[in-house]
Coordinates of C-alpha atoms in Angstrom, one line a residue:
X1 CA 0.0 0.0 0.0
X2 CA 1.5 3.9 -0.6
X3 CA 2.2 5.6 1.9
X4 CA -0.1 8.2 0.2
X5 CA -2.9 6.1 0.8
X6 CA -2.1 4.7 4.0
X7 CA -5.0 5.2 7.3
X8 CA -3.8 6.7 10.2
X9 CA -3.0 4.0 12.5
X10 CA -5.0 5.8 15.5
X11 CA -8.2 5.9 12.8
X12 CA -7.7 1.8 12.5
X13 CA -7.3 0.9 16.1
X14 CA -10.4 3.4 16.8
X15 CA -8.7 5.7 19.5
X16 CA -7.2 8.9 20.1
X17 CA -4.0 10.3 19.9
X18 CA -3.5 10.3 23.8
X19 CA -4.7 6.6 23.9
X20 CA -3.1 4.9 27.0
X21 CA -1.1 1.3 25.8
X22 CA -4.1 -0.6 27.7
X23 CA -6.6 1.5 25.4
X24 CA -4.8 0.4 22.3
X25 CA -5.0 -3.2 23.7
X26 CA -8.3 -3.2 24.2
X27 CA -9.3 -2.0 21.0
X28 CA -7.2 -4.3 18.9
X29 CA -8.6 -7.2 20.7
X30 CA -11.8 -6.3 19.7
X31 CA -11.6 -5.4 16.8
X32 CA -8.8 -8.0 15.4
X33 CA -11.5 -11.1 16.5
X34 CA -14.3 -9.0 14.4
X35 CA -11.8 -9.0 11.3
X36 CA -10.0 -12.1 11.6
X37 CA -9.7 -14.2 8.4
X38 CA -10.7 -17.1 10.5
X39 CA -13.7 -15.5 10.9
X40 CA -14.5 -14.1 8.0
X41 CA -13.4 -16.7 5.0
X42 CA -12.9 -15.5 1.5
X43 CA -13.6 -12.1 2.7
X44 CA -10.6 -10.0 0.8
X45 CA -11.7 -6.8 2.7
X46 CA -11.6 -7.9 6.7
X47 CA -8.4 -9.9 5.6
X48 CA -6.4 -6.2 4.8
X49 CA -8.1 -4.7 7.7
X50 CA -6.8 -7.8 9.6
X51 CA -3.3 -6.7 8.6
X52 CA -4.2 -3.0 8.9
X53 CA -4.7 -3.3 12.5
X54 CA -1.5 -5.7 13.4
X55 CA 0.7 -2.9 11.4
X56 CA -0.7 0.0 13.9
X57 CA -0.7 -2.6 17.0
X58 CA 2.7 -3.2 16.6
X59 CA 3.5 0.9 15.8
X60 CA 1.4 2.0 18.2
X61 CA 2.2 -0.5 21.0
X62 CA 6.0 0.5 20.8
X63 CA 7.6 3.9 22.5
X64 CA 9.9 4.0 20.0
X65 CA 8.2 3.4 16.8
X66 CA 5.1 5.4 18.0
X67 CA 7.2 8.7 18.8
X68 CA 8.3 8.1 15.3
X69 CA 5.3 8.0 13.9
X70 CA 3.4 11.0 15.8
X71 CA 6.6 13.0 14.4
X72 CA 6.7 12.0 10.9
X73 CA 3.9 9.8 10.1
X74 CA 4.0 6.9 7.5
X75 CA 7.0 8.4 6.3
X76 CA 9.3 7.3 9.4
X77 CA 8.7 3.7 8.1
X78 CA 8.9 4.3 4.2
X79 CA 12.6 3.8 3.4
X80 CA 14.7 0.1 3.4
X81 CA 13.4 -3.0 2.0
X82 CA 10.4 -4.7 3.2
X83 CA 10.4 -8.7 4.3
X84 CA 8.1 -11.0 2.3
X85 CA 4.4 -10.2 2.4
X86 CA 4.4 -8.3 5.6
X87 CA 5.5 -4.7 4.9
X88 CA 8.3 -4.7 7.0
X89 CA 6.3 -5.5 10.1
X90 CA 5.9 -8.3 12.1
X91 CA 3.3 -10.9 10.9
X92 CA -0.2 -9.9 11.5
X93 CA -0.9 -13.5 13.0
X94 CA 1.8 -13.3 15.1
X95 CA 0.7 -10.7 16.8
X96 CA -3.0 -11.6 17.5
X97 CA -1.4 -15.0 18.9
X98 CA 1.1 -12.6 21.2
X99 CA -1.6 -10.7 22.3
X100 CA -4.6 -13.7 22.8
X101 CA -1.9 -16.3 24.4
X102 CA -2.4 -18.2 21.1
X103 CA 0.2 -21.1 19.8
X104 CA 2.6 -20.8 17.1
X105 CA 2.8 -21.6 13.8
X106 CA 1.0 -20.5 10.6
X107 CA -2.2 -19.2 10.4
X108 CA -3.4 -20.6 13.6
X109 CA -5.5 -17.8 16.4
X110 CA -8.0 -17.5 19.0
X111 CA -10.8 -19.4 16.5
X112 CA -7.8 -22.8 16.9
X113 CA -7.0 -21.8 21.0
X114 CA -11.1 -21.8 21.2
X115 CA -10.7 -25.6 20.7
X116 CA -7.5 -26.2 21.7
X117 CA -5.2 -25.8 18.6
X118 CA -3.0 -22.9 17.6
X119 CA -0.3 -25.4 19.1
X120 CA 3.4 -24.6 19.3
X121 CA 6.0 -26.0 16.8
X122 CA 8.9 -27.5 18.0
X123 CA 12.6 -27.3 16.3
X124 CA 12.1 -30.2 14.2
X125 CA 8.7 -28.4 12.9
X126 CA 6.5 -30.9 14.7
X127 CA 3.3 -29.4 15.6
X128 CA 0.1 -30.3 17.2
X129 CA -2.9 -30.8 15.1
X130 CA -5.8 -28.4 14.8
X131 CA -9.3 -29.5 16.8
X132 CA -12.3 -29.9 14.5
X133 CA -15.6 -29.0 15.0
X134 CA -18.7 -31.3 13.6
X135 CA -22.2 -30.4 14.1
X136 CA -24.4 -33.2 14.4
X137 CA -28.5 -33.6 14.0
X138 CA -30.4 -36.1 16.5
X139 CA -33.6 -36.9 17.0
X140 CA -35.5 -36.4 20.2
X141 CA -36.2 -40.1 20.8
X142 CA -32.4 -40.4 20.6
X143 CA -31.2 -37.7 22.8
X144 CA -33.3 -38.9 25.6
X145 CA -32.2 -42.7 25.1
X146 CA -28.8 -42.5 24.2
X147 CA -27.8 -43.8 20.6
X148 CA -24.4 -44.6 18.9
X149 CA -23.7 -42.7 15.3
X150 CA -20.9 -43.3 12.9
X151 CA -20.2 -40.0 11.3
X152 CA -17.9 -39.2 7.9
X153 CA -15.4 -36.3 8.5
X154 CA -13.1 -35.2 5.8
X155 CA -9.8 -34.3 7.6
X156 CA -6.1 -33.8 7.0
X157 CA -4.8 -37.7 8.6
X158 CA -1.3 -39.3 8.9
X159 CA 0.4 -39.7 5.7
X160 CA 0.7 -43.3 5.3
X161 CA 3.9 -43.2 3.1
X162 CA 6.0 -41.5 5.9
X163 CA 4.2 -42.5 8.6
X164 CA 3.6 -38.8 9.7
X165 CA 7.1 -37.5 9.7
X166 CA 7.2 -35.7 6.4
X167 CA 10.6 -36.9 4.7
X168 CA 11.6 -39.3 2.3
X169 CA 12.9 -42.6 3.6
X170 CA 16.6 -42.0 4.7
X171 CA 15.8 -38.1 4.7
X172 CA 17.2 -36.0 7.5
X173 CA 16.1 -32.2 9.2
X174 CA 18.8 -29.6 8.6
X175 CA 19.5 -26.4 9.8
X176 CA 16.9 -23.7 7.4
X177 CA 19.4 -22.2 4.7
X178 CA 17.4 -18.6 5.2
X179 CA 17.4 -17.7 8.8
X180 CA 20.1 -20.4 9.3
X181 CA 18.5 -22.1 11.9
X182 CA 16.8 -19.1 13.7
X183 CA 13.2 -19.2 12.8
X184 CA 13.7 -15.7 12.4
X185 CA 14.8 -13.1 9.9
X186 CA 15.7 -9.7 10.0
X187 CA 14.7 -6.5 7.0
X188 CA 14.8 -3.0 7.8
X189 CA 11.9 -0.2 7.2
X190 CA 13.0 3.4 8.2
X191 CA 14.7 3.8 11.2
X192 CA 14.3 0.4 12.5
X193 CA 14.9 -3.2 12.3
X194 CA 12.7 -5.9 12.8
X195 CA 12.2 -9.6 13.2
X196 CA 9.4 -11.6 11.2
X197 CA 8.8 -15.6 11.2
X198 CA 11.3 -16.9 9.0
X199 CA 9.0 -18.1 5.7
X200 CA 10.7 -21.0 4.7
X201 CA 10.7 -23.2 8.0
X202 CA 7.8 -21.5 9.5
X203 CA 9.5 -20.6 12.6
X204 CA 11.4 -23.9 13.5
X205 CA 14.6 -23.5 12.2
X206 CA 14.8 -27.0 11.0
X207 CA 14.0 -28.1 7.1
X208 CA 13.5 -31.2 6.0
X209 CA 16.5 -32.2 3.3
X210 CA 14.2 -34.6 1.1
X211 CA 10.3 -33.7 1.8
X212 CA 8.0 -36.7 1.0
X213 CA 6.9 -36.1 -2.4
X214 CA 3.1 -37.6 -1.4
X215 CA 2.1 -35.3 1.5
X216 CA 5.3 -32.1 0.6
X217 CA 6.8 -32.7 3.4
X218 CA 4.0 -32.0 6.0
X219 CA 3.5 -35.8 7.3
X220 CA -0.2 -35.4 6.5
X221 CA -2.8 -35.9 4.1
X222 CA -6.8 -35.0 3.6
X223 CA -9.0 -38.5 4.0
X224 CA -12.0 -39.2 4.7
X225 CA -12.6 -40.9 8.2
X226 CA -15.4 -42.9 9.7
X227 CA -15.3 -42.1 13.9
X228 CA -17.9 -43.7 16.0
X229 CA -19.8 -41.6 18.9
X230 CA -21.7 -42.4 21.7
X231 CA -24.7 -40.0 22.6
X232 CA -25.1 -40.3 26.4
X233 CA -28.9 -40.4 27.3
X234 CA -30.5 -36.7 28.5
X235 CA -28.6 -34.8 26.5
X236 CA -29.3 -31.4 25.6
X237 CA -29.3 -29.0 22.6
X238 CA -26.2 -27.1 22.3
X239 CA -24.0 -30.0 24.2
X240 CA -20.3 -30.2 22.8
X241 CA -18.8 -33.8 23.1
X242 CA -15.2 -34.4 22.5
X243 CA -13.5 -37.4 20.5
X244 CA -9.7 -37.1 21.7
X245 CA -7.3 -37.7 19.2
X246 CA -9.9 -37.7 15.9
X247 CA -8.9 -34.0 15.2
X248 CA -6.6 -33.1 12.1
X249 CA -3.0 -35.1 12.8
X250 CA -0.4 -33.2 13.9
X251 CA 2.4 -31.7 11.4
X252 CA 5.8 -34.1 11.1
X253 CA 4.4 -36.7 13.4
X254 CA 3.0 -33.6 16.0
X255 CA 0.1 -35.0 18.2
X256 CA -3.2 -35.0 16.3
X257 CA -6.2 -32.5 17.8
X258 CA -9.4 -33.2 19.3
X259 CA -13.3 -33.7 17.4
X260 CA -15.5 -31.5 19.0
X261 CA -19.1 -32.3 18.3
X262 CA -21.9 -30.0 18.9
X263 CA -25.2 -31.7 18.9
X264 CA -28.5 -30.4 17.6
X265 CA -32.2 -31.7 18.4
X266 CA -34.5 -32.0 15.5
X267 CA -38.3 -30.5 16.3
X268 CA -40.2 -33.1 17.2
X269 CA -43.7 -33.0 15.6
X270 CA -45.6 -33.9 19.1
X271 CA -43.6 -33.1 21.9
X272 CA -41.4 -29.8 23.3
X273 CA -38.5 -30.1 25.7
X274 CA -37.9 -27.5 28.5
X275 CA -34.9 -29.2 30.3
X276 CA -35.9 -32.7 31.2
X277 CA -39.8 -32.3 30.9
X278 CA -41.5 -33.0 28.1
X279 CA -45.1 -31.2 26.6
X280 CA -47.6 -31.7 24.4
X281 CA -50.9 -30.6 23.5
X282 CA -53.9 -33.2 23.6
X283 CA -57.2 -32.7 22.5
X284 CA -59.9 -34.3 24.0
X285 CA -63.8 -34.2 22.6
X286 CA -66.1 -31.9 24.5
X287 CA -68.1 -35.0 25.8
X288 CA -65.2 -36.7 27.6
X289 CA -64.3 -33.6 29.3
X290 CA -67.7 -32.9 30.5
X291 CA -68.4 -36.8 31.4
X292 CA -64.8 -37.7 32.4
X293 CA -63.4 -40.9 31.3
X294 CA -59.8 -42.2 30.3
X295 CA -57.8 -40.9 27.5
X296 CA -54.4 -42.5 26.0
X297 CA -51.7 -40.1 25.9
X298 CA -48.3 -40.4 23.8
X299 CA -45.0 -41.1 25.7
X300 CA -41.9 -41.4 24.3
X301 CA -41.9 -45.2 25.2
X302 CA -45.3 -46.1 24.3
X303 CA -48.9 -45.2 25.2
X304 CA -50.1 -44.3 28.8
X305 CA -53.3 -44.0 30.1
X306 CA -54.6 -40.6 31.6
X307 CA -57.6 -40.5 34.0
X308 CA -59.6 -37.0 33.0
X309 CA -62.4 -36.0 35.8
X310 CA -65.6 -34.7 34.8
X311 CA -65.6 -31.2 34.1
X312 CA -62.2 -31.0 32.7
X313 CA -61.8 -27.4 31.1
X314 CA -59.1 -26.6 28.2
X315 CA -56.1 -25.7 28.9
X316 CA -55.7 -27.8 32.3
X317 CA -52.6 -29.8 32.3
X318 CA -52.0 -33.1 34.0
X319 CA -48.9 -34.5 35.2
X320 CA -47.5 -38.0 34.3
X321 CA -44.5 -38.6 36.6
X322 CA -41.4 -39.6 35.0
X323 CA -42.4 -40.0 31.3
X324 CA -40.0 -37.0 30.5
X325 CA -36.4 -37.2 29.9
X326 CA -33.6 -39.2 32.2
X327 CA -31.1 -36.0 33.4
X328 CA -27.9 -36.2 31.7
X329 CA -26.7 -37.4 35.4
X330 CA -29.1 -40.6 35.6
X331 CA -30.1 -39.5 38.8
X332 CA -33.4 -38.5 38.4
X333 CA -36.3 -38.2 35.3
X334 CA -38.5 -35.4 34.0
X335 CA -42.4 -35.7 33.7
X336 CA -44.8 -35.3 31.0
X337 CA -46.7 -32.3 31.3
X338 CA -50.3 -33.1 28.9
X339 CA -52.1 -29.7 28.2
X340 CA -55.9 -30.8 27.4
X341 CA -57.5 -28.9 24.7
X342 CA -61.0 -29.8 24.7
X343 CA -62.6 -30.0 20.9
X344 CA -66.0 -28.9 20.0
X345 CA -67.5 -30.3 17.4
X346 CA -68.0 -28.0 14.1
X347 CA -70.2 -30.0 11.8
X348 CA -73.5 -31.3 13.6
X349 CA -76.1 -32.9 11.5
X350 CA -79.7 -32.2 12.2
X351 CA -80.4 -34.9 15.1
X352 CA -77.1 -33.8 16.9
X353 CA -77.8 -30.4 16.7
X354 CA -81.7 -30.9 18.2
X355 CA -80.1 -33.0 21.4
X356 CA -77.7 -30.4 21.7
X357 CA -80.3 -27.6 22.5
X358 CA -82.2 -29.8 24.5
X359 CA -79.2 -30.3 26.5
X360 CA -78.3 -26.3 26.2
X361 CA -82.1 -25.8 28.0
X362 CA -81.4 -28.4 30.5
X363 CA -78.7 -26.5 31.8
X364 CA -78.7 -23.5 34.1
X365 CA -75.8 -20.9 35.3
X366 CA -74.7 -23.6 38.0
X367 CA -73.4 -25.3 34.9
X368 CA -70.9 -22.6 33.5
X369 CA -69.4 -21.4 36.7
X370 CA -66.5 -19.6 34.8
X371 CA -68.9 -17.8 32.2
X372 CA -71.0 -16.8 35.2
X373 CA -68.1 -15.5 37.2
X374 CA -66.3 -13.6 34.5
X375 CA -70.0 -11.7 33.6
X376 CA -70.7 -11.0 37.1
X377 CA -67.2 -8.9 37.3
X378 CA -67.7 -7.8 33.7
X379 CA -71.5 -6.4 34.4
X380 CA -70.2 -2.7 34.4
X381 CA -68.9 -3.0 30.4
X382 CA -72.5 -3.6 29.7
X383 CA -74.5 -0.9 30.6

């Protein structure tokens, strides 16, 4: 970018002039985990604001380099060469990991540490392997049971060639040719010098002399594994289970990451969940309400028999003790919570309808106690 054309670095991290270091802290954290290519995939624009704010960060966050810069602007830092593909500044990434506590290596930030990857390399460029995440779709039955899935994930695995370790048989790690060994290289911009991950080794000093021509050298290699799960019974929406071990496999024989699965509850077309009791709505005719009688009601196990007293109205709800869901603990069980919605009937042929207002003069206000009640404090709308 010219330095023309270049935002003021105050403008980018969102603060003034007088900003205290904490300030600028504050706001890059913010504002680098709202930008972050991680976050925002194939999104050109948040990727050079990404960079944008690691470039004032790591101006603004140094005495030195910020004096400069309040005194001359972008032009303190417009003269020397610049190192590969980071303007002369330290890697973007880098800093976000320096700042969040994040792992080494490449590309890796708070989305990996999230789920325990970002992991650091070692000299001979082993790394640990990134965690994956999987979301997975059950049904209702099988949350409250329990049930055993096989999923498909496609995922970077062991190369079986070298067995992980990225080299050629007979192959052997040397000291890296560019930063000779010290992960590190040096440019100049302005008045200052300063140190970037060396891009050849990634950081680790160490090459490999003959990479393994299947995998190029990084002891992995994307496949398509089969893992087996078990769902434990009274599980909830939102739950994350972890499979040790069936994450991405680690670079040059690193350890592999974790499988993080994140379960989801399909709607179920009878019942609703809240916690470990179970709803549902059951309609009932108007006769059985008034006349009382028994009822079968759904369960997730089968059919159970409810008792409904004469003179059921809608909307009452009747308990059925432990015919919810087993807690996730196996101590105890939800219940069943049956909300009665009594049905009138709407099409009454001409015999039905004559019984009906017989029964209608047969009954008096002693009948409709509710109706009575609500007109008797309802009186003064009327007059």
């Amino acid at each position: 970018m010219a330095t023309k054309n270049k935002r003021d670095y105050y403008e980018i991290l969102s603060v003034t002039r007088q900003a205290t270091e904490e300030e600028i802290k504050r706001s890059y954290r913010k504002l680098a985990v709202k930008f972050h290519p991680d976050k925002n995939p194939g999104d050109s624009t948040a990727e050079e604001r990404f960079k944008e704010l690691g470039e004032a960060y790591d101006v603004l966050m140094d005495g030195n380099k910020r004096a400069a810069y309040d005194r001359y602007g972008h032009a303190a830092f417009a003269q020397g060469t610049a190192g590969p593909g980071a303007g002369g500044f330290h890697d973007p990434f880098d800093i976000f990991r320096e700042v969040f506590g994040g792992g080494g290596g490449m590309g890796g930030g708070i989305f990996e540490t999230f789920f325990g990857g970002g992991a650091q390399m070692d000299r001979e460029g082993r790394q640990r392997g990134s965690d994956l995440r999987y979301d997975m779709q059950i049904t209702l039955e099988e949350a409250a049971f329990g049930v055993e899935k096989e999923i498909e994930v496609r995922k970077l695995d062991t190369c079986a060639k070298c067995d992980g370790k990225g080299a050629e048989p007979g192959s052997r790690s040397i000291n890296c040719p560019t930063c000779g060994g010290r992960g590190q290289v040096i440019s100049s911009r302005g008045f200052f010098q300063v140190s970037q991950t060396c891009p050849r080794c990634r950081g680790a000093g160490q090459i490999i002399e003959k990479p393994c021509r299947d995998c190029d050298g990084e002891g992995r290699l994307e496949k398509l594994s089969r893992i087996k799960l078990k769902i434990p019974a009274g599980i909830a929406e939102g739950s994350r289970l972890r499979s040790s071990n069936n994450g991405e496999a680690g670079i040059r024989g690193g350890p592999p990451g974790d499988l993080y699965v994140v379960v989801h509850i399909k709607e179920h077309p009878v019942f609703q969940r809240d916690e470990d009791n179970l709803y549902c709505e059951l309609p009932v005719p108007f006769t059985l309400a008034a006349l009382g009688g028994e009822i079968a009601v759904p369960t997730l196990e089968g059919k159970a028999n409810l008792k409904v007293p004469a003179g059921t109205q809608s909307g009452q709800i009747f308990k059925l003790r432990d015919k919810g869901i087993i807690n996730i603990n196996g101590r105890e069980r939800g219940d069943l919570l049956a909300r009665l919605i009594v049905e009138v009937p709407t099409r009454l042929n001409g015999q039905q309808r004559q019984k009906l207002e017989e029964f209608a003069a047969l009954c008096g206000e002693e009948n409709t106690p509710l109706h009575k009640g609500f007109f008797d404090r309802a009186k003064e709308f009327f007059r």
